[in-house]
Coordinates of C-alpha atoms in Angstrom, one line a residue:
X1 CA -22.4 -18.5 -6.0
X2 CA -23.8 -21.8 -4.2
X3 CA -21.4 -24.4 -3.9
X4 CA -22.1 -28.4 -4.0
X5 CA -19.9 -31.6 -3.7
X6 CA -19.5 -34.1 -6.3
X7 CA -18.8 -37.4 -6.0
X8 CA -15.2 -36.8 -6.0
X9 CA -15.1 -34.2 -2.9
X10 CA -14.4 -31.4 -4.8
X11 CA -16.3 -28.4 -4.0
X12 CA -18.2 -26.2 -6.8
X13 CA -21.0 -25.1 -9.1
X14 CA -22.4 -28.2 -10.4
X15 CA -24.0 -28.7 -13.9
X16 CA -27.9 -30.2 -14.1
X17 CA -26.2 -32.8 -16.2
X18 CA -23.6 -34.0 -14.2
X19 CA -21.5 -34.6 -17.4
X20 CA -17.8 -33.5 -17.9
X21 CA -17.2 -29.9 -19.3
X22 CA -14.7 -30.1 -22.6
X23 CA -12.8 -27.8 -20.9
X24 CA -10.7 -27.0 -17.6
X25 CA -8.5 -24.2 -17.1
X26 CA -6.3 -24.2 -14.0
X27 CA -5.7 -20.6 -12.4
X28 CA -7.9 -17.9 -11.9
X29 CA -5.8 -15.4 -12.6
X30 CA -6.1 -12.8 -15.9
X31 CA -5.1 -15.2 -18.5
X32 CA -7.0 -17.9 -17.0
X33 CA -10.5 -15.6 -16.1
X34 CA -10.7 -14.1 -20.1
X35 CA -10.0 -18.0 -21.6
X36 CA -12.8 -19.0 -19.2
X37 CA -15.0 -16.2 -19.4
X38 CA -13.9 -16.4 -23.6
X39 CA -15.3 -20.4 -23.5
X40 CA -18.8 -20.0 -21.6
X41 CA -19.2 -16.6 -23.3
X42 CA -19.6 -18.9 -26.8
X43 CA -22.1 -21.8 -25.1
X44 CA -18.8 -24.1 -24.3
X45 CA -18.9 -25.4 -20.1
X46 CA -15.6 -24.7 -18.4
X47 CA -14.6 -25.8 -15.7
X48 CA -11.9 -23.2 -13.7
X49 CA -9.5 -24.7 -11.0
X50 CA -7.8 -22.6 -8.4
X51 CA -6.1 -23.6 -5.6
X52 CA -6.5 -20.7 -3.6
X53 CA -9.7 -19.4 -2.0
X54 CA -12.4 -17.3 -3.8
X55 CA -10.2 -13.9 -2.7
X56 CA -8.7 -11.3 -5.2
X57 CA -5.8 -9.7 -3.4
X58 CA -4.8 -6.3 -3.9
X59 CA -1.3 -7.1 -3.6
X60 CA -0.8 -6.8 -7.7
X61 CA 2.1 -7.4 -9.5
X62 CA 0.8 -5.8 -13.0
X63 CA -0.4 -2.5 -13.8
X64 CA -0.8 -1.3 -17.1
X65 CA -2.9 -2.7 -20.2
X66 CA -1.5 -2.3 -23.3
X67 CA -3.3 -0.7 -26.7
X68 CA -3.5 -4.0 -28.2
X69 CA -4.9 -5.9 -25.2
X70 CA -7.3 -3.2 -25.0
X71 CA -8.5 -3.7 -28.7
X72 CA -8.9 -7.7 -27.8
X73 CA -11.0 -6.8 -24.7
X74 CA -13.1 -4.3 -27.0
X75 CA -13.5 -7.1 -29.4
X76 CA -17.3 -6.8 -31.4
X77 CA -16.9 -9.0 -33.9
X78 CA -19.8 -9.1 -36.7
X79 CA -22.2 -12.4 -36.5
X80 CA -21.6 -13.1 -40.2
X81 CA -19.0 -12.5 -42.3
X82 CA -19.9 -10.5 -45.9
X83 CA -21.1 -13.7 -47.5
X84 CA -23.6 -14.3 -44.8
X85 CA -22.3 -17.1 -43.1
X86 CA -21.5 -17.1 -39.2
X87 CA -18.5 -15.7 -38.4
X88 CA -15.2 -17.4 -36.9
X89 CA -13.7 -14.2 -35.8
X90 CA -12.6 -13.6 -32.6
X91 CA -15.0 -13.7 -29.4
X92 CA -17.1 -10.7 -28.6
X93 CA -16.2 -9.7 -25.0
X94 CA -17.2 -5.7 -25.1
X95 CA -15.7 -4.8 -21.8
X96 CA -12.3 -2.5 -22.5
X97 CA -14.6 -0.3 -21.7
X98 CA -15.8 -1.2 -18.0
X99 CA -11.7 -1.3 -17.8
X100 CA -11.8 2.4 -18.7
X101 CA -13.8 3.5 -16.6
X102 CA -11.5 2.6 -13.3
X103 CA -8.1 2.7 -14.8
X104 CA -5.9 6.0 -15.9
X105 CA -4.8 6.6 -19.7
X106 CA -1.3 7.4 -20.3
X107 CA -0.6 9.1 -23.4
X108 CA 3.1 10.3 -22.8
X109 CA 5.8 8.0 -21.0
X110 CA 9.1 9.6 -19.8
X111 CA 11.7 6.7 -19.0
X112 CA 15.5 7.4 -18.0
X113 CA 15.0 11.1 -17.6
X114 CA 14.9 12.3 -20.7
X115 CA 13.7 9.2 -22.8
X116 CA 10.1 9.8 -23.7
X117 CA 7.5 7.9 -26.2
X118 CA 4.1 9.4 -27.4
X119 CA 1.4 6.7 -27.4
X120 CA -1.3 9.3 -28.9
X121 CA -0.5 8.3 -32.1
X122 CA -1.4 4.7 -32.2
X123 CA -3.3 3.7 -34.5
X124 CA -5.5 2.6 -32.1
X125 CA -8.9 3.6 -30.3
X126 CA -6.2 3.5 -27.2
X127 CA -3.5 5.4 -27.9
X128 CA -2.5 5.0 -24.3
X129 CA -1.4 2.5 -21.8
X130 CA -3.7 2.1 -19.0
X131 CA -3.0 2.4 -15.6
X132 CA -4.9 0.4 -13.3
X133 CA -3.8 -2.4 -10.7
X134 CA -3.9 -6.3 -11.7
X135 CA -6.5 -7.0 -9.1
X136 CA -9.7 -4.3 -11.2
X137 CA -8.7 -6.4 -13.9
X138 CA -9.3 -9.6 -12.4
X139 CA -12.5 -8.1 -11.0
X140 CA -14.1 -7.5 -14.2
X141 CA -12.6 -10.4 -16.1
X142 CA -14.7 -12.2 -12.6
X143 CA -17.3 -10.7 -13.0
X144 CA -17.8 -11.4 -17.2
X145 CA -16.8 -15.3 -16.0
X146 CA -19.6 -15.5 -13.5
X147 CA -22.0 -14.2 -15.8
X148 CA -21.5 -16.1 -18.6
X149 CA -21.6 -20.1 -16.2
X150 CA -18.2 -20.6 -15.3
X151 CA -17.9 -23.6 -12.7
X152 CA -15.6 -22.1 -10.5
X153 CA -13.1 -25.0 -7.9
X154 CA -12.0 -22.6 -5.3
X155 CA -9.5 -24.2 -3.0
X156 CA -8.9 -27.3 -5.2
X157 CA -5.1 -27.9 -6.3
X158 CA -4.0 -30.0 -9.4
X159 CA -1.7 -32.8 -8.0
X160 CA -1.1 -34.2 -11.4
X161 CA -2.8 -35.6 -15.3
X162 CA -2.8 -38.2 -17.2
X163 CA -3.8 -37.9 -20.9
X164 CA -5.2 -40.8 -23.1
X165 CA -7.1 -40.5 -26.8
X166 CA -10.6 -39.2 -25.4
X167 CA -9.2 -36.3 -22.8
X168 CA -7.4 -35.6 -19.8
X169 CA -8.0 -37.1 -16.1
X170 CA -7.0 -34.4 -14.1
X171 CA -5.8 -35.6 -10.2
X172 CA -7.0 -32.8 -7.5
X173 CA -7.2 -32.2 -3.9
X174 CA -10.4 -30.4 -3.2
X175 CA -11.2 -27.8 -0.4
X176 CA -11.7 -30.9 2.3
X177 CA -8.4 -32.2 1.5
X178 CA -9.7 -35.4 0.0
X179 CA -8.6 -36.4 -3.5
X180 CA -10.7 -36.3 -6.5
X181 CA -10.5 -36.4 -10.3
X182 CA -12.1 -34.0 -12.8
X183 CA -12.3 -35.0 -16.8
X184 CA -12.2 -33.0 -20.3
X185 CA -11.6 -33.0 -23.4
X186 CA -9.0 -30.4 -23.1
X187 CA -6.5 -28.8 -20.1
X188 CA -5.0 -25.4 -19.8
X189 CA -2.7 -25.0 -17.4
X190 CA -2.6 -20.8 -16.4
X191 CA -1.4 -21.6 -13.3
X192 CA 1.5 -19.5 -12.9
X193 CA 5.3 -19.7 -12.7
X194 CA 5.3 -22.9 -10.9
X195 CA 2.9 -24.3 -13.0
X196 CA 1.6 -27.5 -12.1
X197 CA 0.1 -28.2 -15.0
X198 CA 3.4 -27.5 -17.0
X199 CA 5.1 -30.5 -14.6
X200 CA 2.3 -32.8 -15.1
X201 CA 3.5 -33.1 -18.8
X202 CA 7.0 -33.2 -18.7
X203 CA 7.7 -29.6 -19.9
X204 CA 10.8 -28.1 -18.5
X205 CA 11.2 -24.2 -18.2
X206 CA 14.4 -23.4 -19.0
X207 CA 15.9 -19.7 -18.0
X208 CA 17.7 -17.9 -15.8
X209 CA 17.6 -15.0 -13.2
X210 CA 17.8 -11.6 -14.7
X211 CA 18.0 -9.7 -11.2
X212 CA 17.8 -10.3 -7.5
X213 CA 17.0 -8.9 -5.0
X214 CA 14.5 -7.0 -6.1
X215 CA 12.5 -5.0 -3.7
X216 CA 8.6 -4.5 -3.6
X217 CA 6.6 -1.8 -1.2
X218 CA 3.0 -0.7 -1.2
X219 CA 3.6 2.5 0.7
X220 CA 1.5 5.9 0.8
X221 CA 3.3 9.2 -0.3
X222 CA 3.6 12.4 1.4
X223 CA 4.5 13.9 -1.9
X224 CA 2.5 12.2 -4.9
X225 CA 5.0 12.0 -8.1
X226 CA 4.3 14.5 -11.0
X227 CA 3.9 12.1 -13.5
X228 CA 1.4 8.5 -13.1
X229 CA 4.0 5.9 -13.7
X230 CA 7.5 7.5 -12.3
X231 CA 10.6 5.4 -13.1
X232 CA 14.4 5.8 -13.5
X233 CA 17.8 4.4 -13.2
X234 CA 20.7 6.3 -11.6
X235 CA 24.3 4.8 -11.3
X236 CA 23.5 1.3 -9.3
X237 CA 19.9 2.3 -8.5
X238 CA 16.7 1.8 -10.2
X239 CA 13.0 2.9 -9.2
X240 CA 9.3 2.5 -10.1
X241 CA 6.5 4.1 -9.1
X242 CA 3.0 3.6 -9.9
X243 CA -0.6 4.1 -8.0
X244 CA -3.0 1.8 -7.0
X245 CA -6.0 4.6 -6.9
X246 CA -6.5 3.5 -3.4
X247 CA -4.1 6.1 -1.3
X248 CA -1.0 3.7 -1.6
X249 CA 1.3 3.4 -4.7
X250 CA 3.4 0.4 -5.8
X251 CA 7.2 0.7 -5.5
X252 CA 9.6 -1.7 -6.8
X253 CA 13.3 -0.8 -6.9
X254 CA 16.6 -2.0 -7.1
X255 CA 20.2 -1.8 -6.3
X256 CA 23.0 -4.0 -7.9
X257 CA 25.3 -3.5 -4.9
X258 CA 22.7 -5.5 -2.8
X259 CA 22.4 -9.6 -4.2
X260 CA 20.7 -10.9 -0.7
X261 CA 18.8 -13.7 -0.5
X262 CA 14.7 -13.6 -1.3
X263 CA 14.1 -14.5 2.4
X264 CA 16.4 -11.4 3.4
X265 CA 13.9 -8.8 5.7
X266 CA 13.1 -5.5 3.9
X267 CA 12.5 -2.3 5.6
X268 CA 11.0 0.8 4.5
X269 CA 14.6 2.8 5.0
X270 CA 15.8 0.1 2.3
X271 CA 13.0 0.9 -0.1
X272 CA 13.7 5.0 0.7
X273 CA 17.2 4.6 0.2
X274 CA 16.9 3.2 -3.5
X275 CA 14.4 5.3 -4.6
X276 CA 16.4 8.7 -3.4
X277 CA 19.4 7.3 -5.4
X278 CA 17.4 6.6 -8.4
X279 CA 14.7 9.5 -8.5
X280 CA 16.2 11.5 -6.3
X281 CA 13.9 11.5 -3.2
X282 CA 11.7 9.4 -1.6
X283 CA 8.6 11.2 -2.0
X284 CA 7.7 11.0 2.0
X285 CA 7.1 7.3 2.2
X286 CA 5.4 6.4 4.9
X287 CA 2.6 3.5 6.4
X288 CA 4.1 0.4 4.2
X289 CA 1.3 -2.1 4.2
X290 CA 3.5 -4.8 2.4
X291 CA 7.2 -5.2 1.8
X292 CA 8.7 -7.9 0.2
X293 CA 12.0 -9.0 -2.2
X294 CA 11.9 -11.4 -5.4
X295 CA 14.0 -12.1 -8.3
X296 CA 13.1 -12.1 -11.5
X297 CA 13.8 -14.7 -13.9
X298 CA 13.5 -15.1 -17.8
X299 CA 11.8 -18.4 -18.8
X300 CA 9.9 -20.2 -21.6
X301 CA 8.4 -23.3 -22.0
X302 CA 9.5 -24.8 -25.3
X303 CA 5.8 -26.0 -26.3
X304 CA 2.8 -24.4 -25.3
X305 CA 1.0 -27.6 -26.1
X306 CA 1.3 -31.4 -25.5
X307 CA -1.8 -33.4 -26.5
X308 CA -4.3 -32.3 -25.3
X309 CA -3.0 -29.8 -22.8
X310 CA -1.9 -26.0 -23.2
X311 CA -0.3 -23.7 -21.7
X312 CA -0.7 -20.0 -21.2
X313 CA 0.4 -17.1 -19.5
X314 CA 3.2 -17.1 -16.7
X315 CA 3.1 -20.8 -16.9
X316 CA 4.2 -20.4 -20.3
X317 CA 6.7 -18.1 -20.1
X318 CA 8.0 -15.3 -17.4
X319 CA 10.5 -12.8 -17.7
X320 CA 11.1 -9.2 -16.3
X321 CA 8.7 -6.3 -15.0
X322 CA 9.8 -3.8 -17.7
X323 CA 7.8 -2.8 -20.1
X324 CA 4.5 -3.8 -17.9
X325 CA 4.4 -6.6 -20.6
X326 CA 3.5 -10.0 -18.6
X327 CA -0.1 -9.9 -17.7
X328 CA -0.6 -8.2 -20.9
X329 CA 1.2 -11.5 -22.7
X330 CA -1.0 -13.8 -20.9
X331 CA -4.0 -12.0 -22.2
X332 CA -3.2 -12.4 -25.8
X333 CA -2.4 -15.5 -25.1
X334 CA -5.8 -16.3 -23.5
X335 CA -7.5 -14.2 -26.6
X336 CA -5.4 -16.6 -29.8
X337 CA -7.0 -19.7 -28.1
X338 CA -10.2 -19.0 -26.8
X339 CA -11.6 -18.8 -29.8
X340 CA -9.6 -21.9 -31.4
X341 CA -10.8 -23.8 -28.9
X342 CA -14.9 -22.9 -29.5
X343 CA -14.6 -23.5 -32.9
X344 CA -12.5 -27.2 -32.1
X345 CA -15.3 -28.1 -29.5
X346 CA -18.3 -26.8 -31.6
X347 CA -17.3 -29.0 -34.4
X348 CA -16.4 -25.8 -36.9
X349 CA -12.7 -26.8 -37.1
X350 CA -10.3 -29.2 -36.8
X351 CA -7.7 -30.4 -34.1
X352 CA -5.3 -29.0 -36.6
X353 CA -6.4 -25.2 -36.0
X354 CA -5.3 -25.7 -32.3
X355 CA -1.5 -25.9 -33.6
X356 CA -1.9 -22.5 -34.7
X357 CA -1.7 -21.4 -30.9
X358 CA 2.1 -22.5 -30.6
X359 CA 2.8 -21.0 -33.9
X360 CA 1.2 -17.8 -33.0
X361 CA 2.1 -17.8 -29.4
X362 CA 5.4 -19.3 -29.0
X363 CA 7.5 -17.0 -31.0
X364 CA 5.7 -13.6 -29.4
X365 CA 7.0 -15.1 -26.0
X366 CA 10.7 -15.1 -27.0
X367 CA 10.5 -11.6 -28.2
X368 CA 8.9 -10.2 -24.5
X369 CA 11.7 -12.3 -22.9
X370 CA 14.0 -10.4 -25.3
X371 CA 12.7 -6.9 -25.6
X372 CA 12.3 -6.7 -21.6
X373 CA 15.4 -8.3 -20.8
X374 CA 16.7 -5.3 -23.0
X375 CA 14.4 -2.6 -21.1
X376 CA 16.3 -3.8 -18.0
X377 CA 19.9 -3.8 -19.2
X378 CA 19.0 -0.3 -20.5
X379 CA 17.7 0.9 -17.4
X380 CA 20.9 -0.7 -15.7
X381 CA 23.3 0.5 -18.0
X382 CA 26.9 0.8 -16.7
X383 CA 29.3 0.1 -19.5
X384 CA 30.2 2.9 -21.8
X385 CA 28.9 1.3 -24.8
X386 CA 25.3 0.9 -23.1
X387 CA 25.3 4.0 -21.9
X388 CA 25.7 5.5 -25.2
X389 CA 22.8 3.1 -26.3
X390 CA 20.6 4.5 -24.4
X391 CA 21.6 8.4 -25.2
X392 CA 20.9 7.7 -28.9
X393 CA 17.6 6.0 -27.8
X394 CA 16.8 9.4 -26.1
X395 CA 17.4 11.5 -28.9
X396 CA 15.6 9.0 -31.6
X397 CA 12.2 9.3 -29.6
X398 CA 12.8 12.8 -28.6
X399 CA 11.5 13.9 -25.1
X400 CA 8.0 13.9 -23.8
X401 CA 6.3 17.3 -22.8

C-alpha cells in the first residue's frame, strides 16, 4: 500500500478528494479491523489510526472464536427484504470461512478434570469453538480491510479530541513526530485497555484486579497435550495450554502463593513448575521464545458513547482470560455498530439508531466481566462451598468423551 503525506504530516493512503472520511477508528486490532473493514465494505471511507507500525505480531493474547462470532463473520445477508426493498440487515462479510480453513474446531471441552461441555449441539453451523491464534484473525480481518479502501495511519498516535456539532477534531502525532489533526463525522476509539480515545472524553474505567501475577510463555513441547486446548486447576495452581499451529504453544498459568510485581523476571522453571502442579507435568517445555507476567483486571466503561465518539472492544471493557471471551466481545461489538453506523452516514436512519449500540452493548459487557470473573473463581476454588460448586457443575454437564 503506497503511502503519502498530507498537509498535516501524517503518513497514509490518501483519497482523490482530499475530503474528510465520516469515520475514524483508532486501533487496528480485531474489533477495530472488522468495524473498518464493516464501513468501506458498505461504500462508507474510514479512516484507521494505529500507533504502531504496519506489523502483526504473533505474540497473541486470544485464541478461540466463538459460534456466534463465527455466525457474524459468515454474515450473507439478502439485498432486499421480502417486500422488495433494500435491506438494513447486518453487513455481508462472507469470510468465517477463510477463518476455517486455518483454525481448529473444538467440539468437546474438558475443564477442571472432569467438567466437560459438548458444543456439537449448537444450534449453529459452528458447533465448535475455534482454535486459531489472535494474529490469523487479524490477518484476514487485514486483508478484507485492504480490499475494501481502508486508509490505513500506521505509526500515528491520538494525543487527544475535541468534539463540536459537525464532528470530531482528532489531535495526532504522525510517523515523523510532527503533530497533525484528522476530522470526521464520527470517532471510535478500539484502542485497547489504555484507550486514548476513552481519556480524551472523560470516561473513567472503573474496576479492579482479578489476579496477579499471571505468567505467559510461548514454549515448544516435547510431549504435545492429548487434547487442543488443555487446562486445569490443582490446589494453588492453574494452567492453560493451547497451540499456535506454528511448533510453539501458548502457556499461561498461575499460582496464588506467588503476588510479585508485573516487572518481576520469569523463567521457564517458573512456568514448568506451575503447570506440573496444575496438569501434572510439564509436557517437556523447552526453547521459550517469550515469557512474560501481567495481571488481569475487570473493567467497564460506563458509556460506550459520548457525542459523537464510541467505544468498543478492550477500550470498552476488559476482564479475565477465561472463557476465551474478550476478543470475541470486541467482535460483536464491532458487528452491532458497523452496520448502525452505514445506515446513520448513508442517510437510511437517524442519530437515534446509534443509541441502540449502548443498549445493546453495554449490558452484554457486564455479563462477560461476570460470567469470567466466575470461570476464574471456579477454577481457583479453595473454600469448601466453591468447591462443592464446581462438583455439581461437573456432574450437571456430565463429562466429555
Amino acid at each position: 500500500m503506497s503511502g503519502t503525506t498530507d498537509s498535516t504530516g501524517v503518513t497514509g493512503t490518501q483519497r482523490a478528494t482530499g475530503t474528510p472520511d465520516p469515520v475514524i477508528v483508532v486501533g487496528a486490532g480485531p474489533t477495530g479491523l472488522l468495524l473498518a473493514g464493516d464501513l468501506a465494505s458498505a461504500g462508507v471511507p474510514v479512516t484507521l489510526v494505529e500507533k504502531r507500525p504496519h506489523h502483526i505480531s504473533n505474540l497473541s493474547r486470544a485464541f478461540v472464536l466463538h459460534a456466534r462470532s463465527l455466525e457474524q463473520l459468515d454474515a450473507r445477508p439478502s439485498p432486499t427484504t421480502p417486500d422488495g426493498r433494500a435491506s438494513r440487515a447486518p453487513l455481508s462479510r462472507s469470510i468465517a470461512d477463510d477463518l476455517e480453513a486455518v483454525g481448529r474446531p473444538l467440539g468437546r471441552m474438558r475443564l477442571f478434570g472432569r467438567l466437560g461441555i459438548d458444543l456439537t449441539a449448537l444450534p449453529s453451523r459452528f458447533g465448535h469453538v475455534l482454535v486459531l491464534p489472535q494474529y490469523e484473525v487479524e490477518e484476514v480481518l487485514e486483508r478484507r480491510a485492504v480490499k475494501a479502501g481502508v486508509d490505513f495511519r500506521h505509526e500515528t498516535a491520538v494525543t487527544g479530541l475535541t468534539q463540536d456539532a459537525d464532528g470530531v477534531t482528532v489531535e495526532v502525532h504522525g510517523p515523523d513526530g510532527r503533530p497533525g489533526t484528522l476530522r470526521a463525522a464520527y470517532v471510535v476509539g478500539a484502542d485497547g485497555m489504555r484507550s486514548r480515545v476513552r481519556e480524551a472524553i472523560g470516561l473513567p474505567f472503573p474496576g479492579r484486579s482479578v489476579i496477579r501475577s499471571v505468567v505467559l510463555a510461548d514454549v515448544r513441547l516435547a510431549e504435545p497435550p492429548e487434547t487442543l486446548l488443555t487446562v486445569n486447576a490443582a490446589g494453588d495452581a492453574f494452567a492453560f495450554l493451547a497451540p499456535f499451529g506454528d511448533g510453539y504453544h501458548r502457556v499461561i498459568c498461575w499460582h496464588r502463593g506467588r503476588n510479585v510485581p508485573d516487572h518481576t523476571p520469569v523463567d521457564l522453571d517458573e512456568v514448568r513448575e506451575i503447570t506440573r502442579l496444575a496438569l501434572g507435568r510439564d509436557f517437556g517445555m523447552h526453547d521459550a521464545r517469550w515469557l512474560s507476567r501481567f495481571h488481569s483486571d475487570e473493567r467497564q466503561a460506563p458509556a460506550y458513547r459520548v457525542g459523537r465518539v464510541f467505544l468498543a472492544g478492550d477500550a470498552a471493557h476488559v476482564h479475565s482470560p477465561a472463557g476465551g471471551q474478550g476478543m470475541n466481545t470486541g467482535l460483536q461489538d464491532a458487528a452491532n455498530l458497523g452496520w448502525k453506523l452505514v445506515q446513520v452516514v448513508t442517510g437510511h436512519a437517524s442519530e437515534a439508531l446509534l443509541d441502540t449500540y449502548q443498549a445493546e452493548r453495554h449490558p452484554v459487557g457486564r455479563a462477560v466481566l461476570r460470567s469470567s470473573g466466575g470461570i476464574v473463581r471456579l477454577a481457583m476454588a479453595k473454600r469448601p462451598w466453591t468447591l462443592a460448586l464446581r462438583a455439581a457443575l461437573v456432574g450437571l454437564l456430565g463429562v466429555c468423551g
